[in-house]
Coordinates of C-alpha atoms and ligand atoms in Angstrom, one line a residue:
X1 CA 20.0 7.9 61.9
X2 CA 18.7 5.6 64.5
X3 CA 15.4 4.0 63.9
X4 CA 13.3 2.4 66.4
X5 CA 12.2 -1.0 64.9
X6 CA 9.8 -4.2 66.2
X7 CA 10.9 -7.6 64.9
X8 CA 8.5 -9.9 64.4
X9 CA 10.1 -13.4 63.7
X10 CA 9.6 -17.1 63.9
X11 CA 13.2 -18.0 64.2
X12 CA 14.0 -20.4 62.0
X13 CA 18.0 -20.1 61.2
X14 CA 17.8 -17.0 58.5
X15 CA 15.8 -15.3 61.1
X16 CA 18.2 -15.9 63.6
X17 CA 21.0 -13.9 61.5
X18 CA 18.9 -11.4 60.7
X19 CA 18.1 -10.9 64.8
X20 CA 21.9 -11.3 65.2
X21 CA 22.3 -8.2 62.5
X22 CA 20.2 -6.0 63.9
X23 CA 21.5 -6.1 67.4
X24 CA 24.9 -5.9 65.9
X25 CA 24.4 -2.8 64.6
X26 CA 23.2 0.0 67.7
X27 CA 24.0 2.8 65.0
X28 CA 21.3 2.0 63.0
X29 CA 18.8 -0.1 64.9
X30 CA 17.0 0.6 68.4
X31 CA 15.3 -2.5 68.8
X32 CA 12.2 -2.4 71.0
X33 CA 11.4 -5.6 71.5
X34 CA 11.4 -8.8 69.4
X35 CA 8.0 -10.3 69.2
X36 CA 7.2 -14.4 67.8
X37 CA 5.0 -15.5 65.7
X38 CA 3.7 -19.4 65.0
X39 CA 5.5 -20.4 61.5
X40 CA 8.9 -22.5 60.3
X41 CA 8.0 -24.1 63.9
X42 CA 5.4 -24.0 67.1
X43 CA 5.0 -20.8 68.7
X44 CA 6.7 -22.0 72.2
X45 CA 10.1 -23.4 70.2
X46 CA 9.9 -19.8 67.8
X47 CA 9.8 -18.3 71.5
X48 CA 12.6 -20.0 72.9
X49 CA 14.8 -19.7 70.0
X50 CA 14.1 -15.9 69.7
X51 CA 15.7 -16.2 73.3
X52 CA 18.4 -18.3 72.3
X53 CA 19.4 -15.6 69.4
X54 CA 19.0 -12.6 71.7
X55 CA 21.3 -14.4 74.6
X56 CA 23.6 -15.2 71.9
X57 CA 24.3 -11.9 71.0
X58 CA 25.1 -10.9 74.3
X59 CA 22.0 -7.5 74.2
X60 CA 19.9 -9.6 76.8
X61 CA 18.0 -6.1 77.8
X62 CA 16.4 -6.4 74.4
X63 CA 12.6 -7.5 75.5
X64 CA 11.2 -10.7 73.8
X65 CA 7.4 -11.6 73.5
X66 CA 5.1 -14.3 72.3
X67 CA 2.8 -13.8 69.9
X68 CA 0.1 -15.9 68.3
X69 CA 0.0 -19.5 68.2
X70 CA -1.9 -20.0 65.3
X71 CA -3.3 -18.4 61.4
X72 CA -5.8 -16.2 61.6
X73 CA -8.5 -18.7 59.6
X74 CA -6.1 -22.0 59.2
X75 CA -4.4 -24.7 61.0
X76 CA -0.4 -24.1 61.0
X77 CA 1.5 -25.3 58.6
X78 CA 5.3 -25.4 59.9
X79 CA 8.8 -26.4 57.8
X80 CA 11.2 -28.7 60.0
X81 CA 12.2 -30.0 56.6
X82 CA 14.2 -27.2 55.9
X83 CA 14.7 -25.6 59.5
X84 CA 15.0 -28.9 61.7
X85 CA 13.0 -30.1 64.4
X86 CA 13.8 -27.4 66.9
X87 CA 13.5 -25.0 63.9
X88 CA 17.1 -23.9 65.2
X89 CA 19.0 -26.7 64.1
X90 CA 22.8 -26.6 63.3
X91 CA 24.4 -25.1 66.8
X92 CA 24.3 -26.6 69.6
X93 CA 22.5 -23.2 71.3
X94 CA 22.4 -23.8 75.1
X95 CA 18.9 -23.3 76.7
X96 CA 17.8 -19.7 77.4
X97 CA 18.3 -17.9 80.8
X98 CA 16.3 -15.0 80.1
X99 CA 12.4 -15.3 80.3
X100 CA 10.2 -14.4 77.4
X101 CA 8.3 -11.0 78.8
X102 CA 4.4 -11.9 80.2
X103 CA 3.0 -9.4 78.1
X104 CA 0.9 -10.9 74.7
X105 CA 2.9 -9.8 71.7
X106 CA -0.1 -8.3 69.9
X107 CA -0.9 -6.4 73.0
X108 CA 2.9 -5.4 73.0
X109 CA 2.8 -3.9 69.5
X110 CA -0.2 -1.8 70.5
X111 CA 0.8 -0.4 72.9
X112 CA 4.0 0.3 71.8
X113 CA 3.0 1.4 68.9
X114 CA 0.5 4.0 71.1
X115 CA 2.8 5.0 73.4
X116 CA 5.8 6.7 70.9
X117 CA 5.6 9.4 68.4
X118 CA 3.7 8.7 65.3
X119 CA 5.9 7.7 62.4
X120 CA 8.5 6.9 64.3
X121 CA 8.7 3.1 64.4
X122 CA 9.2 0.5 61.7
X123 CA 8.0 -2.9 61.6
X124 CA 10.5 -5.9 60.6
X125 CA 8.8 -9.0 59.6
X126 CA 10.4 -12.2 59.3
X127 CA 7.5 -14.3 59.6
X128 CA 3.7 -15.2 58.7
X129 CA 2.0 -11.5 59.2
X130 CA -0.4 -13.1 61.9
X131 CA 0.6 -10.8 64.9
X132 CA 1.0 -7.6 62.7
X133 CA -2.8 -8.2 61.2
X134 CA -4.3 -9.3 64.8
X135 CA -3.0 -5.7 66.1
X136 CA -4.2 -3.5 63.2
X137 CA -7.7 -6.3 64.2
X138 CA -7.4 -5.1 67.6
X139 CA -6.7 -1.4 67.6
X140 CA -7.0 -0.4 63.2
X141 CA -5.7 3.6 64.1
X142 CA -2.2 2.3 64.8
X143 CA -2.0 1.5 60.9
X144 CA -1.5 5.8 60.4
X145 CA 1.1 5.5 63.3
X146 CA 3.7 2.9 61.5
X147 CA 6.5 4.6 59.9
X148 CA 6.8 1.3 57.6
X149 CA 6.6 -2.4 57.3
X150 CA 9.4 -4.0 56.3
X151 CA 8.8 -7.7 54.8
X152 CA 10.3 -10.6 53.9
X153 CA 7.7 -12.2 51.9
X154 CA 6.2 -13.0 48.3
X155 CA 8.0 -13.7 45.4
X156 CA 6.4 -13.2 41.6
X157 CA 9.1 -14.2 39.7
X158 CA 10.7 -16.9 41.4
X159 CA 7.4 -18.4 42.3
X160 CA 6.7 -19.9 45.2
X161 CA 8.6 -22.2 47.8
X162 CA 6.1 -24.2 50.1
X163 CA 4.0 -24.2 46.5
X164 CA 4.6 -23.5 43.2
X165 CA 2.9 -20.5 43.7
X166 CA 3.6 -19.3 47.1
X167 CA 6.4 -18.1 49.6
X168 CA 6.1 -19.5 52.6
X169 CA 5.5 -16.4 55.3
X170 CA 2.4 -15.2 52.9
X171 CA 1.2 -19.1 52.2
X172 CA 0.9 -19.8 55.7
X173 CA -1.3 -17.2 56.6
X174 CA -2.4 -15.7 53.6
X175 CA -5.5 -13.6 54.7
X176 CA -3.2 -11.4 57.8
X177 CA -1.1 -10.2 54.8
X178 CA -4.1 -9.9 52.8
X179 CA -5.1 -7.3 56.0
X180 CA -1.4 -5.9 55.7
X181 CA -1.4 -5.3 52.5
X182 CA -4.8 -3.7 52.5
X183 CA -4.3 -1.0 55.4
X184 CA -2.4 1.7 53.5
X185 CA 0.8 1.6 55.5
X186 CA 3.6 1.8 53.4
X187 CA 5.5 -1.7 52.8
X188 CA 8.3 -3.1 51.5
X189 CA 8.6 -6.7 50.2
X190 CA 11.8 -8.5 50.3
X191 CA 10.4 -11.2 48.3
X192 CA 12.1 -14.7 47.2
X193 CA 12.8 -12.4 43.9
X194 CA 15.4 -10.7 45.8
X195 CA 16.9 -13.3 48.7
X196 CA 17.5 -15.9 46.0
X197 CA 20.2 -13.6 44.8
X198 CA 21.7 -13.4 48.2
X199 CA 23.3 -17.2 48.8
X200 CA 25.0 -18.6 51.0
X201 CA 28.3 -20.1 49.3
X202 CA 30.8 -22.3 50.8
X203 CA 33.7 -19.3 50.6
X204 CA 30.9 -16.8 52.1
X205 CA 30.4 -19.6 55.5
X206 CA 34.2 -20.0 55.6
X207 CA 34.2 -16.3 56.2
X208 CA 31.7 -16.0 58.7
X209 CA 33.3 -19.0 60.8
X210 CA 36.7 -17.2 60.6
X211 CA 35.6 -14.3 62.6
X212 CA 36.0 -16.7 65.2
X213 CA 33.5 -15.3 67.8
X214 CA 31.0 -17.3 68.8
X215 CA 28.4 -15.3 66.8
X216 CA 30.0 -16.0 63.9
X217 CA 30.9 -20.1 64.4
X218 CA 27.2 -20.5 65.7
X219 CA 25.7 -18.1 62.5
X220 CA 28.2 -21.2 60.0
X221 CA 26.7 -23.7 61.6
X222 CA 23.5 -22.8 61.2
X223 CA 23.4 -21.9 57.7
X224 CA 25.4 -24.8 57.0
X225 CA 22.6 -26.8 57.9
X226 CA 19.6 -24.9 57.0
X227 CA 20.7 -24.8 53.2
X228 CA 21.6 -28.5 52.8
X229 CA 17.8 -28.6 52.0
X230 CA 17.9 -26.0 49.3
X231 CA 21.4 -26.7 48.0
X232 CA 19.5 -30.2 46.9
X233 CA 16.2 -28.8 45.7
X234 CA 17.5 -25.5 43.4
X235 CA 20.8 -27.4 42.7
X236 CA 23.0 -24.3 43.5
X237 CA 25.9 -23.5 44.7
X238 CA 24.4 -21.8 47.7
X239 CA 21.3 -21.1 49.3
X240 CA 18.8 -18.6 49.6
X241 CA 19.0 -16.3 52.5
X242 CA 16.0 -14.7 52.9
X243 CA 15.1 -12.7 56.2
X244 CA 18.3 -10.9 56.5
X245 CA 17.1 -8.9 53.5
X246 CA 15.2 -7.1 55.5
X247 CA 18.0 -5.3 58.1
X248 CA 20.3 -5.0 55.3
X249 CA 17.6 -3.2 53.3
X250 CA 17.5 -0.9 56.2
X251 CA 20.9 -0.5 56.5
X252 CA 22.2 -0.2 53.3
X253 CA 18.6 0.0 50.8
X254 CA 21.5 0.8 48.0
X255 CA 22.3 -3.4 48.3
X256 CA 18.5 -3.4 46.4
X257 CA 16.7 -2.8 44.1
X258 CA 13.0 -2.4 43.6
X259 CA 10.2 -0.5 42.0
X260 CA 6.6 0.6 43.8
X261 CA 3.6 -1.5 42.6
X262 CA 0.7 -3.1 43.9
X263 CA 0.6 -6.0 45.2
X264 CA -2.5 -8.5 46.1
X265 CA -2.8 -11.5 47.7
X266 CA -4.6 -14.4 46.5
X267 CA -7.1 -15.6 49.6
X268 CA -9.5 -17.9 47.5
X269 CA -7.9 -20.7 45.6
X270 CA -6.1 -23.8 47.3
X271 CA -4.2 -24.0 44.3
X272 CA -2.6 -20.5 43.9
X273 CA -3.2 -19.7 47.7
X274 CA -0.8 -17.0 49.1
X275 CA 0.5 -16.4 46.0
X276 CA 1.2 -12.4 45.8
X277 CA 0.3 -11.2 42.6
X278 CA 2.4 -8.0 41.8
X279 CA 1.5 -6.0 39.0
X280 CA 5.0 -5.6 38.5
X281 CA 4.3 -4.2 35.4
X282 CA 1.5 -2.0 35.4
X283 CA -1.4 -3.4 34.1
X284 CA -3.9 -2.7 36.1
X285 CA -4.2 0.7 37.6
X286 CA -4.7 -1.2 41.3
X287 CA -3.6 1.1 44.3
X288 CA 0.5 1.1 44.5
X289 CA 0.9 -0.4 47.8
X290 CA 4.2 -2.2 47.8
X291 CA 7.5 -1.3 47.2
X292 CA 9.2 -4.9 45.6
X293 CA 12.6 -5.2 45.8
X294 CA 13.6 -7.2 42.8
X295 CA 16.8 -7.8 43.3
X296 CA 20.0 -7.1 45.9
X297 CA 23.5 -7.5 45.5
X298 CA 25.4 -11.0 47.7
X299 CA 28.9 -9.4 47.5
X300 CA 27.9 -6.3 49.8
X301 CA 25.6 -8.1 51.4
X302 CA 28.0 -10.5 53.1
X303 CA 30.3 -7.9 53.6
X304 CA 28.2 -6.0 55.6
X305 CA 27.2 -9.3 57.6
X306 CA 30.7 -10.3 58.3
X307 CA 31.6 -6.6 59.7
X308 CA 28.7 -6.5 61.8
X309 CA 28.7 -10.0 63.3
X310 CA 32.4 -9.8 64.1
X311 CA 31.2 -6.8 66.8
X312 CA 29.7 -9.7 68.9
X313 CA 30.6 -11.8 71.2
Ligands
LIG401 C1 10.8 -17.6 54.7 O1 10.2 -18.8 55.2 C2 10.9 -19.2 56.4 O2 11.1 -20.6 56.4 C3 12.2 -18.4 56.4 O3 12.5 -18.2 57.7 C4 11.8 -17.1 55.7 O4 11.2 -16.2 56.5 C5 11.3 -17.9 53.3 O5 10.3 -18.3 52.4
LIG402 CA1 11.4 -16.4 58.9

């Protein structure tokens, strides 16, 4: 089955190969537009790299947006440490032709969102949840119309990232997925639980770069340089790789697994702010509103990736 799905992204290298799966894979994915979001880096460079991915893999008629330059209530707080200064680091991308649509990228999801049957379309977020929480700010009856929201987001387990107690996506603008996680759509949470089982080893890269298309040699280089900064801070022999979690989940949701609880976001204290508290184990009797994928499986996972990305140019 085909489902029509809205990425929302702030590419950022694992972003970038998770753009590059979807549009890899027509079968599964109709992609209405891809929409960016201020986080790993400013809004304009998340803009212009969304373009970069999209000319990259060749599906140009695949309609890219801006979205909002800033948290809802705090100043942006970007990573160039791990991601690089253009937050695209690694390949030597060349500048985009294509021209980011005019439309605002909240105002896109709206309408969008209006304008097709209801339950029909999935969200994919790769990103802080700013744009998805300004649109259900902006017009709250297209929260019955989302088929689901797809995260990648949270982690209870594994902690935080950007904090000891907080992924980066949620940490950055903690009270939009405090609104997400409160408007009764049905979410799942690729959390750091999950992508830290997916990493990136040196055989896996050495695979990707011998597809040989350009896809593949750019998606290498990329990864190669984005997990320099983790291979040093988890000592591993790979690194995380988070946002492609959440295609692969929709391709293949047998690569996870997970279990529905609630899920809460702490908005009040600096020192555990963003952390998503998951009742993971039932002890509270709060509303399930998050299913949490615990765990996923690298050996499929890159298997999948590898097919897929060897369909591009
Ligand atoms: C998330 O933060 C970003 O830096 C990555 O792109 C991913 O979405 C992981 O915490
Ligand atoms: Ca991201």
């Amino acid at each position: 089955m085909t489902r029509k799905i809205i990425i929302d992204t702030d590419p950022g290298q694992d972003d970038a190969v998770a753009i590059l799966l979807a549009l890899a894979s027509p079968e599964d994915f109709d992609v209405l537009g891809i929409v960016a979001v201020a986080g790993n880096v400013s809004l304009p460079q998340n803009a212009r790299n969304a373009l970069k991915v999209v000319e990259l893999s060749g599906r140009t008629e695949v309609p890219v947006y801006a979205g909002c330059e800033r948290p809802m209530r705090r100043h942006l707080v970007t990573a160039e440490h791990v991601h690089g200064d253009t937050g695209l680091n690694g390949p030597g991308l060349p500048e985009p032709k294509i021209r980011l649509k005019k439309q605002h990228g909240v105002d896109f999801i709206v309408d969008t969102l209006l304008a097709h049957e209801p339950g029909t379309i999935t969200l994919c977020t790769l990103g802080p949840l700013t744009n998805i929480a300004m649109a259900l700010v902006k017009a709250p009856r297209i929260a019955s119309r989302i088929k689901e929201i797809v995260m990648m987001g949270g982690a209870y387990f594994e902690v935080g990232n950007i904090t000891p107690a907080a992924e980066f996506n949620i940490y950055v603008d903690p009270e939009a997925a405090d609104v997400v996680m409160r408007s009764g759509i049905p979410i799942v949470m690729a959390p750091l639980d999950a992508t830290h089982m997916i990493l990136t080893t040196h055989d896996r890269l050495e695979k990707i770069d011998a597809i040989g298309n350009k896809a593949g040699k750019a998606v290498a280089q990329m990864l190669a340089f984005s997990e320099r900064f983790d291979l040093q801070k988890y000592g591993t022999k790979g690194a995380p790789l988070h946002d492609p979690c959440v295609i692969a989940y929709l391709i293949k949701p047998e690569l996870f697994e997970g279990r529905h609880i609630n899920v809460t976001i702490e908005t009040a204290s600096e020192l555990t702010m963003g952390m998503t508290v998951a009742d993971y184990w039932g002890v509270t009797g709060r509303v399930k509103n998050v299913t949490f994928l615990r765990s996923g499986h690298a050996e499929g996972f890159y298997q999948l990736l590898v097919e897929r990305l060897a369909r591009l140019p």
